[in-house]
PDB file of C-alpha atoms in Angstrom:
ATOM      1  CA  MET S 304      73.550 120.568  75.078  1.00  0.00           C
ATOM      2  CA  THR S 305      77.107 119.656  75.892  1.00  0.00           C
ATOM      3  CA  ASP S 306      79.029 120.952  78.867  1.00  0.00           C
ATOM      4  CA  SER S 307      80.957 123.909  79.526  1.00  0.00           C
ATOM      5  CA  PRO S 308      85.022 122.761  79.562  1.00  0.00           C
ATOM      6  CA  ASN S 309      84.722 123.053  83.327  1.00  0.00           C
ATOM      7  CA  LEU S 310      81.518 121.401  84.016  1.00  0.00           C
ATOM      8  CA  ALA S 311      82.765 118.472  81.503  1.00  0.00           C
ATOM      9  CA  LEU S 312      85.799 118.701  83.546  1.00  0.00           C
ATOM     10  CA  VAL S 313      83.476 118.205  87.215  1.00  0.00           C
ATOM     11  CA  ARG S 314      81.603 115.298  85.907  1.00  0.00           C
ATOM     12  CA  ARG S 315      84.011 113.393  84.591  1.00  0.00           C
ATOM     13  CA  LEU S 316      86.067 113.244  88.591  1.00  0.00           C
ATOM     14  CA  TYR S 317      82.249 112.181  89.596  1.00  0.00           C
ATOM     15  CA  ASP S 318      81.803 109.658  86.931  1.00  0.00           C
ATOM     16  CA  SER S 319      85.415 108.165  87.347  1.00  0.00           C
ATOM     17  CA  GLY S 320      84.577 107.392  91.468  1.00  0.00           C
ATOM     18  CA  MET S 321      87.430 109.369  91.969  1.00  0.00           C
ATOM     19  CA  ALA S 322      89.664 107.173  89.955  1.00  0.00           C
ATOM     20  CA  PRO S 323      93.203 107.544  90.880  1.00  0.00           C
ATOM     21  CA  ASP S 324      94.427 108.575  86.813  1.00  0.00           C
ATOM     22  CA  VAL S 325      91.217 110.882  86.545  1.00  0.00           C
ATOM     23  CA  VAL S 326      92.061 112.245  90.025  1.00  0.00           C
ATOM     24  CA  ALA S 327      95.729 112.666  88.669  1.00  0.00           C
ATOM     25  CA  GLU S 328      94.654 114.392  85.422  1.00  0.00           C
ATOM     26  CA  VAL S 329      92.233 116.624  86.651  1.00  0.00           C
ATOM     27  CA  ILE S 330      92.965 117.897  90.276  1.00  0.00           C
ATOM     28  CA  ASP S 331      95.597 120.731  90.717  1.00  0.00           C
ATOM     29  CA  PRO S 332      98.599 119.479  93.302  1.00  0.00           C
ATOM     30  CA  ASP S 333      98.044 122.559  95.144  1.00  0.00           C
ATOM     31  CA  ILE S 334      94.374 122.368  95.819  1.00  0.00           C
ATOM     32  CA  VAL S 335      92.999 123.920  98.624  1.00  0.00           C
ATOM     33  CA  TRP S 336      90.064 121.272  99.928  1.00  0.00           C
ATOM     34  CA  ASP S 337      87.853 123.161 102.450  1.00  0.00           C
ATOM     35  CA  ILE S 338      85.514 120.678 104.313  1.00  0.00           C
ATOM     36  CA  THR S 339      82.739 122.490 106.557  1.00  0.00           C
ATOM     37  CA  PRO S 340      83.420 122.115 110.068  1.00  0.00           C
ATOM     38  CA  GLY S 341      81.592 119.800 112.326  1.00  0.00           C
ATOM     39  CA  PHE S 342      81.906 116.840 109.171  1.00  0.00           C
ATOM     40  CA  PRO S 343      84.450 113.994 110.302  1.00  0.00           C
ATOM     41  CA  TYR S 344      88.318 115.614 110.037  1.00  0.00           C
ATOM     42  CA  GLY S 345      86.484 119.172 108.508  1.00  0.00           C
ATOM     43  CA  GLY S 346      89.039 121.616 108.158  1.00  0.00           C
ATOM     44  CA  VAL S 347      90.988 123.286 105.126  1.00  0.00           C
ATOM     45  CA  TYR S 348      93.437 121.129 103.540  1.00  0.00           C
ATOM     46  CA  ARG S 349      96.119 122.689 101.754  1.00  0.00           C
ATOM     47  CA  THR S 350      98.003 120.293  98.428  1.00  0.00           C
ATOM     48  CA  TRP S 351      96.140 116.997  97.285  1.00  0.00           C
ATOM     49  CA  ALA S 352      99.102 115.142  99.004  1.00  0.00           C
ATOM     50  CA  SER S 353      97.177 116.509 102.120  1.00  0.00           C
ATOM     51  CA  VAL S 354      93.949 116.024 101.263  1.00  0.00           C
ATOM     52  CA  GLY S 355      95.128 112.184 100.890  1.00  0.00           C
ATOM     53  CA  THR S 356      96.698 111.883 103.994  1.00  0.00           C
ATOM     54  CA  ASP S 357      94.851 113.890 106.458  1.00  0.00           C
ATOM     55  CA  PHE S 358      91.653 114.039 105.368  1.00  0.00           C
ATOM     56  CA  PHE S 359      90.746 110.749 103.452  1.00  0.00           C
ATOM     57  CA  GLY S 360      93.747 108.756 105.387  1.00  0.00           C
ATOM     58  CA  ARG S 361      91.694 109.649 108.538  1.00  0.00           C
ATOM     59  CA  LEU S 362      87.914 109.373 107.145  1.00  0.00           C
ATOM     60  CA  ALA S 363      88.764 105.990 105.329  1.00  0.00           C
ATOM     61  CA  PRO S 364      88.927 103.934 108.277  1.00  0.00           C
ATOM     62  CA  ASP S 365      85.726 104.719 109.869  1.00  0.00           C
ATOM     63  CA  PHE S 366      84.061 103.545 106.757  1.00  0.00           C
ATOM     64  CA  ALA S 367      83.328 100.288 105.040  1.00  0.00           C
ATOM     65  CA  SER S 368      82.461 102.308 101.901  1.00  0.00           C
ATOM     66  CA  PHE S 369      82.059 106.023 101.257  1.00  0.00           C
ATOM     67  CA  GLY S 370      81.333 107.405  98.160  1.00  0.00           C
ATOM     68  CA  GLY S 371      79.840 110.630  96.893  1.00  0.00           C
ATOM     69  CA  VAL S 372      77.209 110.544  94.457  1.00  0.00           C
ATOM     70  CA  ALA S 373      76.171 113.640  92.024  1.00  0.00           C
ATOM     71  CA  GLU S 374      72.677 114.246  91.046  1.00  0.00           C
ATOM     72  CA  GLU S 375      72.912 117.705  89.672  1.00  0.00           C
ATOM     73  CA  PHE S 376      75.545 119.890  88.309  1.00  0.00           C
ATOM     74  CA  TYR S 377      75.238 124.214  87.994  1.00  0.00           C
ATOM     75  CA  ASP S 378      78.267 126.055  85.603  1.00  0.00           C
ATOM     76  CA  ALA S 379      78.867 129.371  87.006  1.00  0.00           C
ATOM     77  CA  GLY S 380      82.172 130.053  84.988  1.00  0.00           C
ATOM     78  CA  GLU S 381      84.854 129.260  86.838  1.00  0.00           C
ATOM     79  CA  HIS S 382      82.760 127.490  89.470  1.00  0.00           C
ATOM     80  CA  VAL S 383      80.886 124.279  89.026  1.00  0.00           C
ATOM     81  CA  PHE S 384      78.240 123.679  91.907  1.00  0.00           C
ATOM     82  CA  VAL S 385      77.311 119.953  92.396  1.00  0.00           C
ATOM     83  CA  ARG S 386      74.252 119.002  94.573  1.00  0.00           C
ATOM     84  CA  GLY S 387      74.354 115.422  95.738  1.00  0.00           C
ATOM     85  CA  HIS S 388      74.691 112.948  98.686  1.00  0.00           C
ATOM     86  CA  TYR S 389      77.317 110.707 100.375  1.00  0.00           C
ATOM     87  CA  HIS S 390      76.460 107.335 100.833  1.00  0.00           C
ATOM     88  CA  ALA S 391      78.457 105.453 103.202  1.00  0.00           C
ATOM     89  CA  VAL S 392      78.434 102.107 105.535  1.00  0.00           C
ATOM     90  CA  ALA S 393      80.491 102.399 108.653  1.00  0.00           C
ATOM     91  CA  LYS S 394      82.696  99.785 110.024  1.00  0.00           C
ATOM     92  CA  SER S 395      79.623  99.438 112.301  1.00  0.00           C
ATOM     93  CA  GLY S 396      77.419  98.703 109.596  1.00  0.00           C
ATOM     94  CA  ALA S 397      75.080 101.839 110.161  1.00  0.00           C
ATOM     95  CA  GLU S 398      74.424 103.027 106.679  1.00  0.00           C
ATOM     96  CA  SER S 399      73.690 106.821 106.204  1.00  0.00           C
ATOM     97  CA  ASP S 400      72.841 109.090 103.346  1.00  0.00           C
ATOM     98  CA  ALA S 401      73.923 112.976 103.749  1.00  0.00           C
ATOM     99  CA  ARG S 402      73.193 115.585 101.256  1.00  0.00           C
ATOM    100  CA  PHE S 403      75.835 117.756 100.042  1.00  0.00           C
ATOM    101  CA  ILE S 404      76.812 120.795  98.230  1.00  0.00           C
ATOM    102  CA  HIS S 405      80.226 121.112  96.273  1.00  0.00           C
ATOM    103  CA  LEU S 406      81.525 124.638  95.238  1.00  0.00           C
ATOM    104  CA  TRP S 407      84.784 123.870  92.845  1.00  0.00           C
ATOM    105  CA  THR S 408      86.626 126.287  91.383  1.00  0.00           C
ATOM    106  CA  VAL S 409      88.789 125.393  88.081  1.00  0.00           C
ATOM    107  CA  GLY S 410      91.845 127.155  86.795  1.00  0.00           C
ATOM    108  CA  GLY S 411      94.044 126.323  84.032  1.00  0.00           C
ATOM    109  CA  GLY S 412      91.749 123.174  83.104  1.00  0.00           C
ATOM    110  CA  LYS S 413      92.454 121.608  86.455  1.00  0.00           C
ATOM    111  CA  LEU S 414      90.267 121.644  89.535  1.00  0.00           C
ATOM    112  CA  THR S 415      92.089 124.169  92.129  1.00  0.00           C
ATOM    113  CA  GLN S 416      89.505 124.622  95.364  1.00  0.00           C
ATOM    114  CA  LEU S 417      86.229 122.273  96.759  1.00  0.00           C
ATOM    115  CA  VAL S 418      84.336 124.198  99.182  1.00  0.00           C
ATOM    116  CA  GLN S 419      82.231 121.423 100.937  1.00  0.00           C
ATOM    117  CA  ALA S 420      79.089 121.615 102.900  1.00  0.00           C
ATOM    118  CA  ALA S 421      77.187 118.742 103.837  1.00  0.00           C
ATOM    119  CA  ASP S 422      74.706 116.982 106.212  1.00  0.00           C
ATOM    120  CA  SER S 423      77.593 116.383 108.680  1.00  0.00           C
ATOM    121  CA  HIS S 424      75.504 115.373 111.917  1.00  0.00           C
ATOM    122  CA  VAL S 425      74.127 112.299 109.804  1.00  0.00           C
ATOM    123  CA  VAL S 426      77.480 111.188 108.808  1.00  0.00           C
ATOM    124  CA  GLN S 427      78.658 111.441 112.665  1.00  0.00           C
ATOM    125  CA  LEU S 428      75.844 109.634 113.603  1.00  0.00           C
ATOM    126  CA  ALA S 429      76.759 106.441 111.221  1.00  0.00           C
ATOM    127  CA  VAL S 430      80.527 106.723 112.640  1.00  0.00           C
ATOM    128  CA  LYS S 431      78.919 106.488 116.051  1.00  0.00           C
ATOM    129  CA  GLY S 432      76.979 103.775 115.104  1.00  0.00           C
TER     130      GLY S 432
END
């Protein structure tokens, strides 16, 4: 069975490892990026520019590497759910694997919203070393 267009769009983002050219094609510049409270720098970010500067720009210095690994995709029409985990290596060398659920909203062929829920405690422990 082939993926729906919305699921294929989300899968493409994960398969690319957030490659900048793919991000530019699939993420709406006005995206709403909602990171669960308790996660490092959790909050709601509006626009991809803000996500890059205010979320990833603050998160990246805490880690030697950080990436999301998608394990399952669920198609729900204009929404796509992704279950997976973050694999992170903190600057201290501490490694962590924290489960996540991402709920994506698709509109006009672009990703317009992300709502994230994750095991924030595991990530916070890695940051603290």
